CSV table of C-alpha atoms and ligand atoms in Angstrom, one decimal:
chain,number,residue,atom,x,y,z
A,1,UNK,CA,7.1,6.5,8.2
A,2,UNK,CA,4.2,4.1,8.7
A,3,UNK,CA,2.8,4.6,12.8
A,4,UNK,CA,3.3,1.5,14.0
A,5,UNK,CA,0.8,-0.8,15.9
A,6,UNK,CA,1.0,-4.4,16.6
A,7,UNK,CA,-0.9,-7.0,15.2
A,8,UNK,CA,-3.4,-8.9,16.9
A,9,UNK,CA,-2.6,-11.9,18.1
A,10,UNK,CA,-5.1,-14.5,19.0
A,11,UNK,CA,-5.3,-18.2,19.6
A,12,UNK,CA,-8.6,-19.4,18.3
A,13,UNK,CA,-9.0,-23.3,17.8
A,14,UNK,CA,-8.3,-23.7,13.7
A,15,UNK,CA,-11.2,-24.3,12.0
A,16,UNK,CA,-11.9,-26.7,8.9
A,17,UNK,CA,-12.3,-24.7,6.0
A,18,UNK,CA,-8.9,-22.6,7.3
A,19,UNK,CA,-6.9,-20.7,4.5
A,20,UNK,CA,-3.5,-19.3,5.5
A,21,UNK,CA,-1.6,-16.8,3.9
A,22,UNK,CA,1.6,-16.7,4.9
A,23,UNK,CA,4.9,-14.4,5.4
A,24,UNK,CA,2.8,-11.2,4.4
A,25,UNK,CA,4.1,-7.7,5.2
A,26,UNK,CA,1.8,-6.1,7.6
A,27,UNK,CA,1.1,-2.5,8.3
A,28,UNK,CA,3.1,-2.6,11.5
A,29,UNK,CA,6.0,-4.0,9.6
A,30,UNK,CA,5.7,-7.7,11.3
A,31,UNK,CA,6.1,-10.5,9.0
A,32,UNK,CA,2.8,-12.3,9.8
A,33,UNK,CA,0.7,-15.4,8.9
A,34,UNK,CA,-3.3,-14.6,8.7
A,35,UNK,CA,-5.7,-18.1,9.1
A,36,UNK,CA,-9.1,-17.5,7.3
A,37,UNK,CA,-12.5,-19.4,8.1
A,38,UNK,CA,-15.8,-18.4,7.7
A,39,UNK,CA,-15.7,-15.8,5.4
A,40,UNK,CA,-13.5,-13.4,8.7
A,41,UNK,CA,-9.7,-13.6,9.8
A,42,UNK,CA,-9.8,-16.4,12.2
A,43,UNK,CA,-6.0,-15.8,13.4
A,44,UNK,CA,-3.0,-13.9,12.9
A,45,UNK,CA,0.4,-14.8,14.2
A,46,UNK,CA,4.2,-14.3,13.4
A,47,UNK,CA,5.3,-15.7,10.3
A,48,UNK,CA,5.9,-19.5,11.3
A,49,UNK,CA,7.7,-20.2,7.6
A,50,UNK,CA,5.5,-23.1,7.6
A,51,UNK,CA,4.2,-23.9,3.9
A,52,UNK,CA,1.2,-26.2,3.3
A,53,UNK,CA,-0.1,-27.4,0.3
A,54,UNK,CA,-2.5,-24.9,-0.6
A,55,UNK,CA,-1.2,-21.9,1.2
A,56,UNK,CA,-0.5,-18.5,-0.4
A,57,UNK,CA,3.2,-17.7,-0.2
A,58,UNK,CA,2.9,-13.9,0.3
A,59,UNK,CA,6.5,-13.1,0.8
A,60,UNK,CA,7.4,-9.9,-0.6
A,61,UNK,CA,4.0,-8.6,-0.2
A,62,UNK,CA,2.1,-6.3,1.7
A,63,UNK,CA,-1.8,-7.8,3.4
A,64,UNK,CA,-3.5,-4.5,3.2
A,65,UNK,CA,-7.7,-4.5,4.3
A,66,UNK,CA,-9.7,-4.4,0.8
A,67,UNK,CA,-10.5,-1.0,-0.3
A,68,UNK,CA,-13.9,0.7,-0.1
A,69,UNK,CA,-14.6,3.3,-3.2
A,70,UNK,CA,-17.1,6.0,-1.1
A,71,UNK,CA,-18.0,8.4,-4.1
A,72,UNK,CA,-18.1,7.0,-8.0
A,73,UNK,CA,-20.1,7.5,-10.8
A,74,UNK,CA,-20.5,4.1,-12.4
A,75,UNK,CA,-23.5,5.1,-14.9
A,76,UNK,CA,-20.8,8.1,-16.2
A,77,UNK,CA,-18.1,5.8,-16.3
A,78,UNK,CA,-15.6,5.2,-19.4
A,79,UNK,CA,-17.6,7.4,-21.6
A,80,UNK,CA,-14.6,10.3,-21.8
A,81,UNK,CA,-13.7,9.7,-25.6
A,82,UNK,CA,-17.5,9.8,-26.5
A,83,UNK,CA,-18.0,13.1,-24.1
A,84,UNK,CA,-15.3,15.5,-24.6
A,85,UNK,CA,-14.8,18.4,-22.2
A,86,UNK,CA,-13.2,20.6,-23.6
A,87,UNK,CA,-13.8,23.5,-21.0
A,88,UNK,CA,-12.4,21.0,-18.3
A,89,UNK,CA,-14.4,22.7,-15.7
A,90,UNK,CA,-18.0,21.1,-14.0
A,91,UNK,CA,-20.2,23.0,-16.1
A,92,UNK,CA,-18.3,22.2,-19.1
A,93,UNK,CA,-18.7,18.2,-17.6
A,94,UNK,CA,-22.1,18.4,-17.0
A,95,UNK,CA,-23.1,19.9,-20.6
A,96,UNK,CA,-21.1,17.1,-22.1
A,97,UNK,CA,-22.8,14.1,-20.2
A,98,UNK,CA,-25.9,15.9,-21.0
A,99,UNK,CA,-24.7,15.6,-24.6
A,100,UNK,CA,-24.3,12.3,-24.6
A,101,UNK,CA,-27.9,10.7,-22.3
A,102,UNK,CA,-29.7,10.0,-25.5
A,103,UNK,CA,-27.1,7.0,-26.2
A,104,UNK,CA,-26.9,6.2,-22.4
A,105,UNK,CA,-29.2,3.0,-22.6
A,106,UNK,CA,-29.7,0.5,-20.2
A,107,UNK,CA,-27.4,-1.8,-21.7
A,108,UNK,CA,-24.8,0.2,-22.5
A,109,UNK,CA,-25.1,2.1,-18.7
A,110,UNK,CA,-24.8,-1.9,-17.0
A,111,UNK,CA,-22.1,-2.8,-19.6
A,112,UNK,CA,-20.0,0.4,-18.4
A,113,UNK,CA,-20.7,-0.2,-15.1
A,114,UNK,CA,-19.7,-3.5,-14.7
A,115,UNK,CA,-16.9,-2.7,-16.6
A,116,UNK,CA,-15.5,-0.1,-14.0
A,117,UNK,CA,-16.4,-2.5,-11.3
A,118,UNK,CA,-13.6,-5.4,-13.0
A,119,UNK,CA,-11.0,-2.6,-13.1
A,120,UNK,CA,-12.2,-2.1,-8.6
A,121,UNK,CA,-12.1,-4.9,-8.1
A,122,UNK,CA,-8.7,-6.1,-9.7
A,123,UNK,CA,-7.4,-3.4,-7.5
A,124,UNK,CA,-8.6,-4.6,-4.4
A,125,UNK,CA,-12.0,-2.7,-4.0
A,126,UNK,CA,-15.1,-4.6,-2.7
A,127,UNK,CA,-17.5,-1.9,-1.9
A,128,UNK,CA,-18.3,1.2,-3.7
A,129,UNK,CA,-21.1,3.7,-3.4
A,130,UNK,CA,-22.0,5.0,-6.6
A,131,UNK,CA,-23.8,8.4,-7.3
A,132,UNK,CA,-26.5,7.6,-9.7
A,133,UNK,CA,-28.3,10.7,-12.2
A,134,UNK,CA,-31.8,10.8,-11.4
A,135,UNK,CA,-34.8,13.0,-13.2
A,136,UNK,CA,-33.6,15.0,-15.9
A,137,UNK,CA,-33.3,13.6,-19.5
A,138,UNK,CA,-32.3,10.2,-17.6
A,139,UNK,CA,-35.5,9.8,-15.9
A,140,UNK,CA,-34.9,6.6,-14.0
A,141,UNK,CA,-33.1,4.7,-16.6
A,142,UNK,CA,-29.5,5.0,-15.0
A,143,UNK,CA,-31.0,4.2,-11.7
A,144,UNK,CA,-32.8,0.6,-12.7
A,145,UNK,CA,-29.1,0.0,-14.5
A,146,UNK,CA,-27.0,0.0,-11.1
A,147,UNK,CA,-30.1,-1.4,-9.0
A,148,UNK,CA,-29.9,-4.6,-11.3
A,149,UNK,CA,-25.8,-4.2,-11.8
A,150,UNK,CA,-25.7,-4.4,-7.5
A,151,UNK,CA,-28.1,-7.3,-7.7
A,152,UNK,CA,-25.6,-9.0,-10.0
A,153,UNK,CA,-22.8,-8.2,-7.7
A,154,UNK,CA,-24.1,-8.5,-4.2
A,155,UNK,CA,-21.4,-11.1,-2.4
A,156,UNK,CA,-18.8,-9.9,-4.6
A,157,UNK,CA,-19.3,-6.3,-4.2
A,158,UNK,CA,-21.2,-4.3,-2.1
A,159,UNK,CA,-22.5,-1.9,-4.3
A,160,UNK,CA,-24.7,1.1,-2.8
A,161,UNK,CA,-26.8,3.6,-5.0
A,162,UNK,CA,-27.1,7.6,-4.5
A,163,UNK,CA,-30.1,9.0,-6.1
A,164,UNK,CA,-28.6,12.6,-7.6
A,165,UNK,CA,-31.1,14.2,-8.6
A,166,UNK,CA,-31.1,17.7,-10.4
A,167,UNK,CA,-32.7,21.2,-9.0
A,168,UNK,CA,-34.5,22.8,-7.9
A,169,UNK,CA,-35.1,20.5,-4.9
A,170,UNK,CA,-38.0,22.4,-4.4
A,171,UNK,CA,-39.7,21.4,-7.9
A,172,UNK,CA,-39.5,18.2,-9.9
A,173,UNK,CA,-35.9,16.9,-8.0
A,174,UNK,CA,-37.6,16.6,-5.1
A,175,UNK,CA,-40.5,14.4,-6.2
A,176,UNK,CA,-37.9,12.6,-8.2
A,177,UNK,CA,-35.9,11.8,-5.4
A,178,UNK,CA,-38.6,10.2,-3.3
A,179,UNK,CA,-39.3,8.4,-6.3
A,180,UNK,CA,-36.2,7.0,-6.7
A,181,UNK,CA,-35.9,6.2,-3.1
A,182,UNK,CA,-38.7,4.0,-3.6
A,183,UNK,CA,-37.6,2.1,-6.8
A,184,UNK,CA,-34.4,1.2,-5.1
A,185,UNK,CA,-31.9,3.8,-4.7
A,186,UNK,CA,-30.4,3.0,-1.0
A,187,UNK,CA,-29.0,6.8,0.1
A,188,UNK,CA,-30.6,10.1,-0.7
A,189,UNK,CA,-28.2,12.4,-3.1
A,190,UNK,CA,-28.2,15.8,-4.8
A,191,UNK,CA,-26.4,19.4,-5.7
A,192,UNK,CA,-27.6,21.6,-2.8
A,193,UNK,CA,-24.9,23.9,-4.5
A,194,UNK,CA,-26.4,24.4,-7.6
A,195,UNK,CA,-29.9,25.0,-6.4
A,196,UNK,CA,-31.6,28.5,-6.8
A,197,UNK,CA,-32.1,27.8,-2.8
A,198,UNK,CA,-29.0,26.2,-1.5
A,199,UNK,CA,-29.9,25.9,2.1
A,200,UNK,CA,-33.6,24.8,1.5
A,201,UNK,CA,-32.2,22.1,-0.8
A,202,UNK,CA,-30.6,20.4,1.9
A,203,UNK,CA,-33.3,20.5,4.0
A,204,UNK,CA,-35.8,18.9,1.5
A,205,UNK,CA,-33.1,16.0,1.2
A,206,UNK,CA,-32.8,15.6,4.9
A,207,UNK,CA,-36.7,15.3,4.6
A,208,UNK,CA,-37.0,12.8,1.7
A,209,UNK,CA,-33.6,10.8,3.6
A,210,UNK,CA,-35.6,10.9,6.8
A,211,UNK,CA,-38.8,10.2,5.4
A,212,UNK,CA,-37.4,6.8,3.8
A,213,UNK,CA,-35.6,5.9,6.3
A,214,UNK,CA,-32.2,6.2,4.7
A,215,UNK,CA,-28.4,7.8,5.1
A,216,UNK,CA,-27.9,11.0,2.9
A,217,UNK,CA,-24.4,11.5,0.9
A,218,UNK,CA,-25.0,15.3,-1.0
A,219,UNK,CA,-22.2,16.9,-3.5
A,220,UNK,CA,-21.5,19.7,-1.4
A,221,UNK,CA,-19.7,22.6,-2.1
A,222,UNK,CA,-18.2,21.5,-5.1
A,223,UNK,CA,-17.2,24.7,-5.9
A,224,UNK,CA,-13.9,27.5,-4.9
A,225,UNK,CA,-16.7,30.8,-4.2
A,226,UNK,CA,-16.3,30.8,-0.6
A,227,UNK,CA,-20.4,32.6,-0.3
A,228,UNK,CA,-21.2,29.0,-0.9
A,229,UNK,CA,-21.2,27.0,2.2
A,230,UNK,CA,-24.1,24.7,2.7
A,231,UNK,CA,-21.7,22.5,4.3
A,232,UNK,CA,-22.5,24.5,7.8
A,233,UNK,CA,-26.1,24.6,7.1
A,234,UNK,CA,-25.9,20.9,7.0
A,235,UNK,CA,-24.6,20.2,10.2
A,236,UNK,CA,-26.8,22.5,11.7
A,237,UNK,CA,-29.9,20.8,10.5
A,238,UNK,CA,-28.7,17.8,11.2
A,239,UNK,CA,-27.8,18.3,14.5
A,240,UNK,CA,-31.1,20.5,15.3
A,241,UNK,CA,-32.7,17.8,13.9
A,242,UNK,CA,-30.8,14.7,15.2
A,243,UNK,CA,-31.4,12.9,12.0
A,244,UNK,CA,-30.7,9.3,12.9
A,245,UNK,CA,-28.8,8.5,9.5
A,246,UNK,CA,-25.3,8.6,8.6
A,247,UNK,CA,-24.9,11.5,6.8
A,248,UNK,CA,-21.8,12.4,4.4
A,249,UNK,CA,-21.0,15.3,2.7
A,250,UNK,CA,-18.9,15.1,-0.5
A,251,UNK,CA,-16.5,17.1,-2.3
A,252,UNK,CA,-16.4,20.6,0.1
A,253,UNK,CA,-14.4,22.3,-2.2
A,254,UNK,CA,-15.1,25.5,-0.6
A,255,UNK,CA,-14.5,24.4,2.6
A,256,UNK,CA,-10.9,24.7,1.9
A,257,UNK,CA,-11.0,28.5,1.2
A,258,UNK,CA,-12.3,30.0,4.1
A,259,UNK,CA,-9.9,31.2,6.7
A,260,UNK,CA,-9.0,29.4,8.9
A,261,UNK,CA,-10.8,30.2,11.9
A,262,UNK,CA,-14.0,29.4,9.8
A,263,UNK,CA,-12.3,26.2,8.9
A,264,UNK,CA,-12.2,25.3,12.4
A,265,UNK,CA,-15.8,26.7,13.4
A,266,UNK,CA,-17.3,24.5,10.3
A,267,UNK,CA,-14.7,21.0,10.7
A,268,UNK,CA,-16.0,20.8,14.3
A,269,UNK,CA,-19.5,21.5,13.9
A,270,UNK,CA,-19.3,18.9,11.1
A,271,UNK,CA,-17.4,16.6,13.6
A,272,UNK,CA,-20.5,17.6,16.2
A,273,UNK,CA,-23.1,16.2,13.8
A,274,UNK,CA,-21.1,13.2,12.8
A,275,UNK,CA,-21.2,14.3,9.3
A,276,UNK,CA,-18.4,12.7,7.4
A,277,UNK,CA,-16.5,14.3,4.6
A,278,UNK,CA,-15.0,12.4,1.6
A,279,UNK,CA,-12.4,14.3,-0.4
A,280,UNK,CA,-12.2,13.6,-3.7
A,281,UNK,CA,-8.8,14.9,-5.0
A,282,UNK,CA,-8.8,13.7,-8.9
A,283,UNK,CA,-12.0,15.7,-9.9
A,284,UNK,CA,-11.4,18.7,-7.8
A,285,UNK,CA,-8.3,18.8,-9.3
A,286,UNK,CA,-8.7,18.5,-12.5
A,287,UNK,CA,-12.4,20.5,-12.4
A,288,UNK,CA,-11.5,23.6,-10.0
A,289,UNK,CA,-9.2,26.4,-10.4
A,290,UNK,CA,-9.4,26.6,-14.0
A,291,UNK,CA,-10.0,30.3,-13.7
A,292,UNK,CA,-7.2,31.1,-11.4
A,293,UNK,CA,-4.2,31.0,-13.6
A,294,UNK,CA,-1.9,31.8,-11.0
A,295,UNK,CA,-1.4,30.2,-7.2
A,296,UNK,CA,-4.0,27.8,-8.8
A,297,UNK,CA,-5.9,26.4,-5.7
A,298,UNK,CA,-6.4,22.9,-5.4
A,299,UNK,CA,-9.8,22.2,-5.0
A,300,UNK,CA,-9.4,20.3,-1.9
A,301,UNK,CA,-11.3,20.1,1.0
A,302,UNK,CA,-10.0,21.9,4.2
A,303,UNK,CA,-8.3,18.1,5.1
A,304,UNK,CA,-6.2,19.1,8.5
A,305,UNK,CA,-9.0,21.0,10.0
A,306,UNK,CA,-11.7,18.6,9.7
A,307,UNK,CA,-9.4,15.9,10.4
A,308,UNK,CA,-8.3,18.2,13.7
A,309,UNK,CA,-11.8,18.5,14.4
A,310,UNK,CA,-12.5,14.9,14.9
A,311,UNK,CA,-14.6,14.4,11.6
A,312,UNK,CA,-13.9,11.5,9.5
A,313,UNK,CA,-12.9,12.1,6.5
A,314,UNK,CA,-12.4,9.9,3.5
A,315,UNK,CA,-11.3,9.9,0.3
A,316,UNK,CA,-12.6,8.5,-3.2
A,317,UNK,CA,-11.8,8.2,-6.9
A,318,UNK,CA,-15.3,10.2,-8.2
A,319,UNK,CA,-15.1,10.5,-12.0
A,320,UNK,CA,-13.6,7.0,-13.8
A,321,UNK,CA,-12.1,8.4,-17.4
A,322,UNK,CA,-15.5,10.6,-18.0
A,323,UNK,CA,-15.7,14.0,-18.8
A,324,UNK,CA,-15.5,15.0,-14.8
A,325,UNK,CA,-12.3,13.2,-15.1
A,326,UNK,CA,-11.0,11.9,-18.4
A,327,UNK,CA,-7.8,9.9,-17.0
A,328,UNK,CA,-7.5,7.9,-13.9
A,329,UNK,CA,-7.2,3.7,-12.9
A,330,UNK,CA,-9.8,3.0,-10.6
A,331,UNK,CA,-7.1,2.5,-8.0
A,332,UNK,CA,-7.7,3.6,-4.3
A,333,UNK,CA,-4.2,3.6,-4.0
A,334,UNK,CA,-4.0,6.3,-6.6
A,335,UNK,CA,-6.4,8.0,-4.3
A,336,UNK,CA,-4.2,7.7,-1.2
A,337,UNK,CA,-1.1,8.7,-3.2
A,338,UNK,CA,-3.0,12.5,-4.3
A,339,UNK,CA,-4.1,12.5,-0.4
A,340,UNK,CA,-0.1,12.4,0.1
A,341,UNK,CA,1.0,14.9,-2.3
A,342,UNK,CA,-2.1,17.0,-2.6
A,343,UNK,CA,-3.7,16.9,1.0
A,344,UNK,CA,-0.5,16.3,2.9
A,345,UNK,CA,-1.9,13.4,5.1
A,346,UNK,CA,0.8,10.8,6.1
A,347,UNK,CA,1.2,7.3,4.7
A,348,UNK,CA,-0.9,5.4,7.3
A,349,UNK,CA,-3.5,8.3,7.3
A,350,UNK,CA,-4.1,8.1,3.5
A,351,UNK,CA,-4.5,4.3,3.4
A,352,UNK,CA,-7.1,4.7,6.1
A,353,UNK,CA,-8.9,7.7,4.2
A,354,UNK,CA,-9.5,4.6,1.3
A,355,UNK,CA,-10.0,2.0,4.0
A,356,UNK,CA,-11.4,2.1,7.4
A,357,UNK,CA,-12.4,5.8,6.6
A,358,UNK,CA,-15.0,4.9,3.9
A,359,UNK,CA,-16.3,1.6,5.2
A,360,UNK,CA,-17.3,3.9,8.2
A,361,UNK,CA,-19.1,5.7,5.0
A,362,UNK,CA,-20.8,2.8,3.7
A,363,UNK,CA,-21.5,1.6,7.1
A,364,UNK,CA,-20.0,-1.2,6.6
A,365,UNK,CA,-17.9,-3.6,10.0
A,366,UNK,CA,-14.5,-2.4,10.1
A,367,UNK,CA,-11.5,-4.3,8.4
A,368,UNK,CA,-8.1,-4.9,10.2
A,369,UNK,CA,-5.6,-7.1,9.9
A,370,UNK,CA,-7.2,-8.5,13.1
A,371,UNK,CA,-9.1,-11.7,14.0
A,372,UNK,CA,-13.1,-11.3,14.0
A,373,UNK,CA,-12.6,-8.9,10.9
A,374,UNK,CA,-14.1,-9.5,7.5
A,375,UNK,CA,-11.8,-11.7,4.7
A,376,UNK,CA,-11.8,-8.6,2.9
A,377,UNK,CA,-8.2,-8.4,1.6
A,378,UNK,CA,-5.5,-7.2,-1.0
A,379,UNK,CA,-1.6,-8.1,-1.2
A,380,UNK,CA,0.5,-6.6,-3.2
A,381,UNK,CA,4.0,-6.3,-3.9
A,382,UNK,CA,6.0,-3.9,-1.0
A,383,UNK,CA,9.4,-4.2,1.4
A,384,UNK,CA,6.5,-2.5,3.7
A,385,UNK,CA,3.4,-0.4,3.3
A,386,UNK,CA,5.1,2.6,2.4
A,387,UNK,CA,6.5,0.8,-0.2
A,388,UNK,CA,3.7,-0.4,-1.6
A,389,UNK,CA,1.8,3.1,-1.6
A,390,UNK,CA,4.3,4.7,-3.4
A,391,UNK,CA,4.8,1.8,-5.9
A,392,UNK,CA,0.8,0.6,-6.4
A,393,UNK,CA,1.8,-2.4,-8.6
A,394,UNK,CA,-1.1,-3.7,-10.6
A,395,UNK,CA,0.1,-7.2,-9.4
A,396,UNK,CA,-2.5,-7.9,-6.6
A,397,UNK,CA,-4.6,-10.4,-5.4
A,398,UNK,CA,-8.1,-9.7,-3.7
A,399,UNK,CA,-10.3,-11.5,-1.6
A,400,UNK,CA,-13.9,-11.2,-0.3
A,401,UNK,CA,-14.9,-13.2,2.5
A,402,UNK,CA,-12.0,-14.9,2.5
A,403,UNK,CA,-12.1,-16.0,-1.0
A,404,UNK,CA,-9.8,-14.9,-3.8
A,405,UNK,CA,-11.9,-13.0,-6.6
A,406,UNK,CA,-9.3,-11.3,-8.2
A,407,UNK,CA,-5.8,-12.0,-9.7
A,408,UNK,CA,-3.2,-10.0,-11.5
A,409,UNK,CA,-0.1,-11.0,-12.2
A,410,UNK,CA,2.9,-8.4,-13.6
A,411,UNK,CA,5.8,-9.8,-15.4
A,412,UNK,CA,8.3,-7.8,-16.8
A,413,UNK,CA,11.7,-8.1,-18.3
A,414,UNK,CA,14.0,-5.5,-18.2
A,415,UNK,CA,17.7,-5.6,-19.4
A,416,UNK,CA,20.4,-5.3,-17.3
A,417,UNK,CA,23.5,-3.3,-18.6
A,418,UNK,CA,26.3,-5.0,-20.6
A,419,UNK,CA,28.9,-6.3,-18.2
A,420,UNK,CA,32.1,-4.3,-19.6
A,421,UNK,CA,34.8,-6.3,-21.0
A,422,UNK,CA,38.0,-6.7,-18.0
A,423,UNK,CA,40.2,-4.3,-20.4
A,424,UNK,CA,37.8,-1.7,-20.2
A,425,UNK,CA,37.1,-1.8,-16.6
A,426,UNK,CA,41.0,-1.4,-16.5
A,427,UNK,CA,40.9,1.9,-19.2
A,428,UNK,CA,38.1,3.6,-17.1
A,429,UNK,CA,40.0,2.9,-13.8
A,430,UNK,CA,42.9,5.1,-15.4
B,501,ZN,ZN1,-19.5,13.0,-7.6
């Protein structure tokens, strides 16, 4: 069941330059029509079943905000069939990308990139924050890619770059990450985890975040050994040091082994520093529990306690068909679905965790269904939003400041059985 709440309704003089959309399925269930002018939802009232020329007939659709993608690799993207895995675990991953950075050029990192950001966008994503290898055998190649391949983008889609840099943070990360933060990289990023010195990693990245002036989004955790928990260490810096950025930690893997009273001592110390968590259910998935043939764990974060705890917690797609992840669609509703059936949040909390939940992330103005909200939008096909979770038709439309940018259309035939002959209706009935 989808919680209900009721749609805003507003009268606000119409504007020229007003769009409507009209008869589209909101969340609540209301059958509404949604004015837009000047790039934000201007109005939103019950369906009139007024039709203008140049309206967009949503009936049998579902107006959903756009979706934000908080945690992708763009520069890794697509390269699964060139970088096999066959270990299927993270250190089996990161050997094959490894494998493969002498062919990662420029041009073939943008072309990749941009690629991955079609197949977002087509979906009905129009913000992503991308993790970005830094240092390393890539040096800062992948990094000037996705600085020029968010200037290319920027009013399309708001792309923000995560320096990840390598370890030790003490050593040559660390000078590469304030490197990187000065030749464009917009949030501070690394592997606290897979540091010789876990804890003083993440305080060297608080340092180089703080330093530039900049939020700090770390893999943290990414793995099931429950000795590993930098995730606590980080809210305690952060809060000792009331580091004025936002401040997410990704993956938390181990987070969602510990017992349960350490759950709830961690999810609300986390909550305490404001420190958001984004789950990232496709690559934990498919990465963790390799080792655990049976009661495989999942590789989730600890998703009830934190969310119990106050902390935000959003969810992302990660790995795009690369050797993190080699299958997957780019969909954030394929992202809510896995928080359904994998981190058992309800229908209305998993679209949040790929809508509001992330543009908190990225910082970005919330996104209702609501006047004064951005014209950041996706219909799809859907009796209601349950409906159109479950279902995730490709057939969407998207658009960014009120402005379509995407279109996909579906068609299919399908046959419908023979209608029997009258005499065999008859035989059966006997
Ligand atoms: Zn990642």
């Amino acid at each position: 069941m989808i919680r209900p709440h009721r749609v805003g309704v507003m009268n606000i003089p119409v504007l020229a330059g007003v769009s409507w959309l009209r008869s589209a399925r909101a969340l609540s269930g209301e059958l509404v029509d949604v004015a837009l002018a000047g790039g934000v939802i201007a109005q939103v009232i019950p369906a009139t079943g007024t039709r203008l020329p140049g309206d967009e007939d949503l009936s049998g659709q579902v107006l959903l905000p756009a979706f934000a993608e908080p945690h992708a690799h763009l520069d890794k993207a697509l390269t699964a069939s060139r970088a096999p895995n066959p270990a299927g675990d993270l250190l089996g991953a990161i050997e094959a990308m490894q494998g493969i950075a002498g062919s990662l050029t420029h041009a073939d990192i943008v072309a990749r990139a941009e690629k991955a950001i079609r197949i977002h966008l087509a979906l009905g994503t129009t913000s992503v924050r991308t993790h970005v290898n830094v240092g390393g055998p890539m040096g800062m190649r992948a990094l000037t890619a996705l600085v020029e391949v968010r200037e290319r983008w920027r009013g399309l889609v708001d792309v923000q770059v995560v320096a990840l840099v390598s370890h030790p943070m003490a050593g040559q990360a660390g000078q590469d990450l304030r490197r990187a933060l000065k030749e464009g990289a917009d949030v501070a990023g690394g592997c606290p985890h897979l540091d010789p010195d876990p804890d003083g990693a993440v305080g060297i990245c608080l340092d180089a975040a703080g330093e530039a002036g900049v939020p700090m989004d770390l893999h943290t955790d990414e793995t099931l050994n429950p000795r590993k928990l930098t995730l606590a260490t980080m809210a305690d810096l952060v809060t000792r040091t009331g580091f004025p950025h936002q401040v997410t930690a990704s993956h938390c893997v181990s987070l969602g082994v510990q017992d349960g009273r350490t759950q709830q001592r961690v999810s609300e110390a986390v909550a305490a520093a404001r420190i958001a968590v984004v789950a990232l259910p496709q690559t934990n998935l498919y990465l963790q529990g390799r080792d655990h043939p049976a009661a495989t764990p999942r590789g989730l974060t600890a998703v009830a306690a934190l969310r119990q705890a106050g902390a935000t917690v959003a969810a992302g797609g990660d790995n795009l068909r690369d050797p993190f992840h080699p299958v997957g669609r780019g969909d954030a509703l394929e992202v809510a679905a896995l928080m359904v059936t994998c981190g058992h949040l309800d229908p209305a909390a998993a679209l949040e965790s790929v809508t509001a939940a992330p543009r908190a992330v990225l910082g970005l103005p919330p996104a209702r269904i609501a006047p004064g909200c951005p014209a950041d939008l996706v219909a799809l096909p859907g009796g209601d939003a349950l409906e159109a979770l479950g279902a995730a038709s490709a057939h969407r439309t998207v658009w960014r400041a009120g402005r379509v940018v995407a279109r996909t259309t579906v068609h299919a035939e399908i046959s419908s059985p023979r209608q029997a002959e009258p005499s065999q209706l008859e035989g059966a009935a006997r």
